[in-house]
Amino acid sequence: MNRAISGQGPAIVLIHGLFGDLDNLKSLGQSLQSDYRVIRVDVPNHGNSPHWDTMDYPALADAMVAMLDEEGIDKALFIGHSMGGKIAMATALYHPERVSGVVAADISPVAYPHRHQLVFQALTSLPLDGSCDRRQALVHMKDAGVDEATAQFLLKSFRRTDTGFGWKMNIDGLKRNYDALIGWPFHTLSYSGPTLFVRGGDSDYVKAEHKDAIMAQFPAVQLKSIAATGHWLHAQKPELFNRLVKGFVDSLALPL
């Protein structure tokens, strides 16, 4: 996997959400890198990481451990937003001996309904023959029903190619594996290590009815909420989000 590494100390892996890349949690990484070795990753089928035909949480968890092996790291704390939070949780459930803690930002260990149909339609219907530049792509996506903030976020992966424009992310692969990414296959496993769930106060991704599932799989959990934020809590209130996460991480006294 493509990655960016900064700082020294106990290892922390930052994992972005669906359609994102390793820059999404860059602000959090900057707040942690003075005391920790921070590894920001491009998840497979995103950014500059390899494209996978089959993408599910067991395979993604294995990929995270393989990355630790490549870097000579025994254990790391995993922090992820949305899909990245699920990858962090899956790694802890599947490979608990390699995980020193988990932070899941605005996501629960549950299956979710389809909610990205408009996004996929907008992405797949955008002409990539050079007739549509970044400005026109934004108009296209808004006309397709995608809100401007989401469209601007998606366009971070839009790049010029030799023949026009293209997407860094593997849209076909993400669409093909979407059911696996919104699903959750780990109901019988649990992780007893320190865990923090942070939800956006106005988001519907972490609901009261998810609490039993969270407690069953992550019994040592702390639950926090950031008021007046939605699913993009780390971007809406970055200073508060970063301070809350760093406070949790610092409280663990992670070994080198």
Short mmCIF file of C-alpha atoms in Angstrom, two decimals:
data_model
loop_
_atom_site.label_atom_id
_atom_site.label_comp_id
_atom_site.label_asym_id
_atom_site.label_seq_id
_atom_site.Cartn_x
_atom_site.Cartn_y
_atom_site.Cartn_z
CA MET A 1 0.00 0.00 0.00
CA ASN A 2 1.07 3.54 -0.68
CA ARG A 3 1.83 5.39 2.56
CA ALA A 4 3.29 8.56 4.05
CA ILE A 5 5.30 8.29 7.28
CA SER A 6 6.23 11.07 9.70
CA GLY A 7 7.48 11.35 13.27
CA GLN A 8 9.06 8.85 15.63
CA GLY A 9 7.76 6.78 18.52
CA PRO A 10 4.95 4.23 18.93
CA ALA A 11 3.28 3.50 15.61
CA ILE A 12 -0.12 4.89 14.66
CA VAL A 13 -1.86 4.04 11.37
CA LEU A 14 -4.40 6.51 9.94
CA ILE A 15 -6.98 5.11 7.50
CA HIS A 16 -9.28 7.25 5.35
CA GLY A 17 -12.85 6.52 4.31
CA LEU A 18 -14.52 5.50 1.05
CA PHE A 19 -13.48 7.59 -1.99
CA GLY A 20 -10.71 9.29 0.04
CA ASP A 21 -6.94 9.14 0.24
CA LEU A 22 -4.12 9.48 2.75
CA ASP A 23 -4.44 13.27 2.92
CA ASN A 24 -7.91 13.09 4.52
CA LEU A 25 -6.49 12.64 8.04
CA LYS A 26 -3.36 14.72 7.46
CA SER A 27 -4.35 17.29 10.10
CA LEU A 28 -4.69 14.55 12.72
CA GLY A 29 -1.35 13.12 11.64
CA GLN A 30 0.33 16.49 12.10
CA SER A 31 -1.07 16.74 15.63
CA LEU A 32 0.33 13.29 16.50
CA GLN A 33 3.70 13.21 14.73
CA SER A 34 5.60 15.07 17.45
CA ASP A 35 5.20 12.06 19.76
CA TYR A 36 4.37 9.14 17.48
CA ARG A 37 5.38 7.46 14.25
CA VAL A 38 2.38 8.25 12.05
CA ILE A 39 1.62 6.19 8.96
CA ARG A 40 -1.08 7.53 6.66
CA VAL A 41 -2.15 4.95 4.07
CA ASP A 42 -3.95 4.92 0.75
CA VAL A 43 -6.40 2.04 1.09
CA PRO A 44 -6.32 -0.37 -1.89
CA ASN A 45 -8.44 0.96 -4.80
CA HIS A 46 -7.77 4.51 -3.55
CA GLY A 47 -5.06 7.10 -4.09
CA ASN A 48 -1.79 5.60 -5.32
CA SER A 49 -2.32 2.12 -3.86
CA PRO A 50 -2.84 -0.97 -6.03
CA HIS A 51 -6.22 -1.72 -7.55
CA TRP A 52 -7.90 -4.87 -6.26
CA ASP A 53 -10.60 -6.90 -8.01
CA THR A 54 -11.84 -8.26 -4.68
CA MET A 55 -11.92 -6.01 -1.63
CA ASP A 56 -13.34 -7.04 1.75
CA TYR A 57 -12.50 -6.48 5.40
CA PRO A 58 -10.61 -9.72 6.06
CA ALA A 59 -8.34 -8.98 3.09
CA LEU A 60 -7.94 -5.34 4.13
CA ALA A 61 -7.06 -6.37 7.68
CA ASP A 62 -4.44 -8.75 6.31
CA ALA A 63 -3.06 -5.93 4.16
CA MET A 64 -2.68 -3.70 7.21
CA VAL A 65 -0.70 -6.39 9.02
CA ALA A 66 1.43 -7.00 5.92
CA MET A 67 2.21 -3.28 5.89
CA LEU A 68 3.29 -3.46 9.55
CA ASP A 69 5.57 -6.36 8.65
CA GLU A 70 7.11 -4.37 5.79
CA GLU A 71 7.82 -1.49 8.16
CA GLY A 72 9.20 -3.77 10.91
CA ILE A 73 6.43 -2.80 13.34
CA ASP A 74 5.20 -5.27 15.93
CA LYS A 75 2.06 -3.42 17.07
CA ALA A 76 0.27 -0.23 16.09
CA LEU A 77 -2.73 1.80 17.12
CA PHE A 78 -5.22 2.10 14.27
CA ILE A 79 -7.36 5.17 13.67
CA GLY A 80 -9.91 5.27 10.87
CA HIS A 81 -12.80 7.36 9.62
CA SER A 82 -15.93 5.72 8.18
CA MET A 83 -14.75 2.77 6.02
CA GLY A 84 -11.30 3.35 7.49
CA GLY A 85 -12.81 2.89 10.94
CA LYS A 86 -14.21 -0.44 9.83
CA ILE A 87 -10.78 -1.45 8.53
CA ALA A 88 -9.25 -0.46 11.89
CA MET A 89 -11.87 -2.49 13.76
CA ALA A 90 -11.47 -5.47 11.42
CA THR A 91 -7.70 -5.46 11.93
CA ALA A 92 -8.18 -5.48 15.70
CA LEU A 93 -10.74 -8.28 15.56
CA TYR A 94 -8.79 -10.37 13.07
CA HIS A 95 -5.25 -9.68 14.36
CA PRO A 96 -5.60 -8.48 17.98
CA GLU A 97 -1.96 -9.29 18.80
CA ARG A 98 -0.84 -6.62 16.30
CA VAL A 99 -3.14 -3.84 17.52
CA SER A 100 -2.47 -1.67 20.57
CA GLY A 101 -5.73 0.27 20.31
CA VAL A 102 -8.47 1.48 17.97
CA VAL A 103 -10.15 4.80 17.24
CA ALA A 104 -13.23 4.62 15.01
CA ALA A 105 -14.53 7.97 13.76
CA ASP A 106 -18.27 8.06 13.00
CA ILE A 107 -18.78 4.42 12.12
CA SER A 108 -20.19 1.35 13.89
CA PRO A 109 -19.45 -2.39 13.58
CA VAL A 110 -22.71 -3.00 11.70
CA ALA A 111 -23.93 -3.41 8.14
CA TYR A 112 -25.24 -0.24 6.49
CA PRO A 113 -27.84 0.32 3.78
CA HIS A 114 -26.88 1.51 0.31
CA ARG A 115 -26.37 5.29 0.41
CA HIS A 116 -23.87 6.11 -2.34
CA GLN A 117 -25.93 5.44 -5.48
CA LEU A 118 -25.90 9.10 -6.56
CA VAL A 119 -22.15 9.29 -6.07
CA PHE A 120 -21.45 6.19 -8.14
CA GLN A 121 -23.80 7.40 -10.87
CA ALA A 122 -22.08 10.78 -10.97
CA LEU A 123 -18.60 9.21 -11.02
CA THR A 124 -19.34 6.66 -13.73
CA SER A 125 -21.26 9.06 -16.00
CA LEU A 126 -18.52 11.72 -16.07
CA PRO A 127 -16.79 11.85 -19.50
CA LEU A 128 -13.08 11.12 -19.21
CA ASP A 129 -12.11 11.79 -22.85
CA GLY A 130 -10.75 15.26 -22.11
CA SER A 131 -14.00 17.06 -22.84
CA CYS A 132 -14.64 17.68 -19.13
CA ASP A 133 -12.11 19.55 -17.00
CA ARG A 134 -12.20 19.93 -13.22
CA ARG A 135 -14.60 22.90 -13.28
CA GLN A 136 -16.96 21.13 -15.65
CA ALA A 137 -16.67 17.96 -13.59
CA LEU A 138 -17.89 19.86 -10.52
CA VAL A 139 -20.90 21.14 -12.45
CA HIS A 140 -21.61 17.62 -13.74
CA MET A 141 -21.55 16.12 -10.26
CA LYS A 142 -23.78 18.82 -8.79
CA ASP A 143 -26.22 18.37 -11.67
CA ALA A 144 -26.22 14.64 -10.85
CA GLY A 145 -27.45 15.45 -7.32
CA VAL A 146 -24.15 15.37 -5.40
CA ASP A 147 -23.79 18.21 -2.89
CA GLU A 148 -20.91 20.61 -3.49
CA ALA A 149 -18.88 19.61 -0.41
CA THR A 150 -18.98 15.94 -1.40
CA ALA A 151 -18.24 16.80 -5.03
CA GLN A 152 -15.18 18.85 -4.02
CA PHE A 153 -14.01 15.96 -1.84
CA LEU A 154 -14.40 13.46 -4.70
CA LEU A 155 -12.58 15.72 -7.14
CA LYS A 156 -9.42 15.44 -5.04
CA SER A 157 -9.01 12.10 -6.83
CA PHE A 158 -9.61 13.60 -10.31
CA ARG A 159 -6.38 13.93 -12.30
CA ARG A 160 -5.15 14.73 -15.80
CA THR A 161 -3.95 11.77 -17.89
CA ASP A 162 -2.30 11.42 -21.31
CA THR A 163 -5.72 11.13 -22.96
CA GLY A 164 -7.85 13.46 -20.83
CA PHE A 165 -8.80 13.06 -17.20
CA GLY A 166 -9.23 10.07 -14.92
CA TRP A 167 -9.79 8.94 -11.34
CA LYS A 168 -6.99 7.80 -9.07
CA MET A 169 -9.48 5.56 -7.28
CA ASN A 170 -10.69 2.33 -8.88
CA ILE A 171 -14.37 3.19 -9.25
CA ASP A 172 -15.30 -0.11 -10.92
CA GLY A 173 -13.60 -2.05 -8.12
CA LEU A 174 -15.30 0.00 -5.41
CA LYS A 175 -18.69 -0.40 -7.05
CA ARG A 176 -18.19 -4.14 -7.49
CA ASN A 177 -17.18 -4.56 -3.82
CA TYR A 178 -19.59 -2.02 -2.35
CA ASP A 179 -21.81 -4.60 -0.64
CA ALA A 180 -18.78 -6.01 1.18
CA LEU A 181 -17.68 -2.52 2.25
CA ILE A 182 -21.02 -1.51 3.73
CA GLY A 183 -21.41 -4.98 5.28
CA TRP A 184 -19.86 -6.37 8.44
CA PRO A 185 -18.79 -10.04 8.74
CA PHE A 186 -17.26 -10.13 12.25
CA HIS A 187 -20.24 -10.56 14.60
CA THR A 188 -18.74 -13.39 16.67
CA LEU A 189 -15.33 -11.77 17.31
CA SER A 190 -14.34 -9.28 19.99
CA TYR A 191 -11.34 -7.09 20.80
CA SER A 192 -10.54 -6.37 24.44
CA GLY A 193 -7.98 -3.61 23.86
CA PRO A 194 -8.59 0.12 24.39
CA THR A 195 -11.05 1.56 21.90
CA LEU A 196 -12.54 4.99 21.28
CA PHE A 197 -15.63 5.63 19.19
CA VAL A 198 -16.16 9.27 18.21
CA ARG A 199 -19.40 10.21 16.49
CA GLY A 200 -20.65 13.37 14.87
CA GLY A 201 -23.51 14.72 16.93
CA ASP A 202 -25.66 15.33 13.83
CA SER A 203 -24.62 12.15 11.99
CA ASP A 204 -26.75 9.04 11.53
CA TYR A 205 -23.80 6.66 11.13
CA VAL A 206 -23.55 5.82 14.85
CA LYS A 207 -27.00 5.33 16.37
CA ALA A 208 -28.25 4.47 19.85
CA GLU A 209 -29.31 1.04 18.59
CA HIS A 210 -25.68 0.31 17.62
CA LYS A 211 -24.49 0.47 21.22
CA ASP A 212 -25.07 -3.24 21.95
CA ALA A 213 -23.04 -4.24 18.88
CA ILE A 214 -20.25 -1.86 19.84
CA MET A 215 -20.12 -3.10 23.44
CA ALA A 216 -20.25 -6.76 22.40
CA GLN A 217 -17.28 -6.51 20.07
CA PHE A 218 -15.30 -3.75 21.83
CA PRO A 219 -16.02 -4.12 25.56
CA ALA A 220 -13.25 -1.69 26.65
CA VAL A 221 -14.76 1.12 24.60
CA GLN A 222 -15.09 4.82 25.33
CA LEU A 223 -17.88 6.63 23.49
CA LYS A 224 -17.60 10.33 22.63
CA SER A 225 -19.73 12.71 20.57
CA ILE A 226 -18.80 16.04 18.97
CA ALA A 227 -21.79 18.37 18.86
CA ALA A 228 -22.82 20.23 15.71
CA THR A 229 -20.85 17.95 13.38
CA GLY A 230 -21.93 15.40 10.82
CA HIS A 231 -20.12 12.46 9.25
CA TRP A 232 -17.13 14.68 8.36
CA LEU A 233 -16.48 15.55 12.01
CA HIS A 234 -12.70 15.55 11.59
CA ALA A 235 -12.98 18.24 8.89
CA GLN A 236 -15.78 20.26 10.50
CA LYS A 237 -14.14 20.64 13.93
CA PRO A 238 -10.53 19.51 13.37
CA GLU A 239 -9.00 21.10 16.47
CA LEU A 240 -11.56 19.51 18.79
CA PHE A 241 -11.41 16.16 17.00
CA ASN A 242 -7.61 16.10 17.01
CA ARG A 243 -7.43 17.09 20.68
CA LEU A 244 -9.93 14.43 21.70
CA VAL A 245 -8.14 11.68 19.76
CA LYS A 246 -4.67 12.71 20.93
CA GLY A 247 -5.88 12.81 24.54
CA PHE A 248 -7.09 9.23 24.22
CA VAL A 249 -3.87 8.07 22.55
CA ASP A 250 -1.67 9.82 25.11
CA SER A 251 -3.60 8.19 27.97
CA LEU A 252 -2.53 4.74 26.77
CA ALA A 253 1.22 5.26 27.28
CA LEU A 254 1.92 3.14 24.19
CA PRO A 255 5.21 1.21 24.26
CA LEU A 256 7.77 1.60 21.49
#
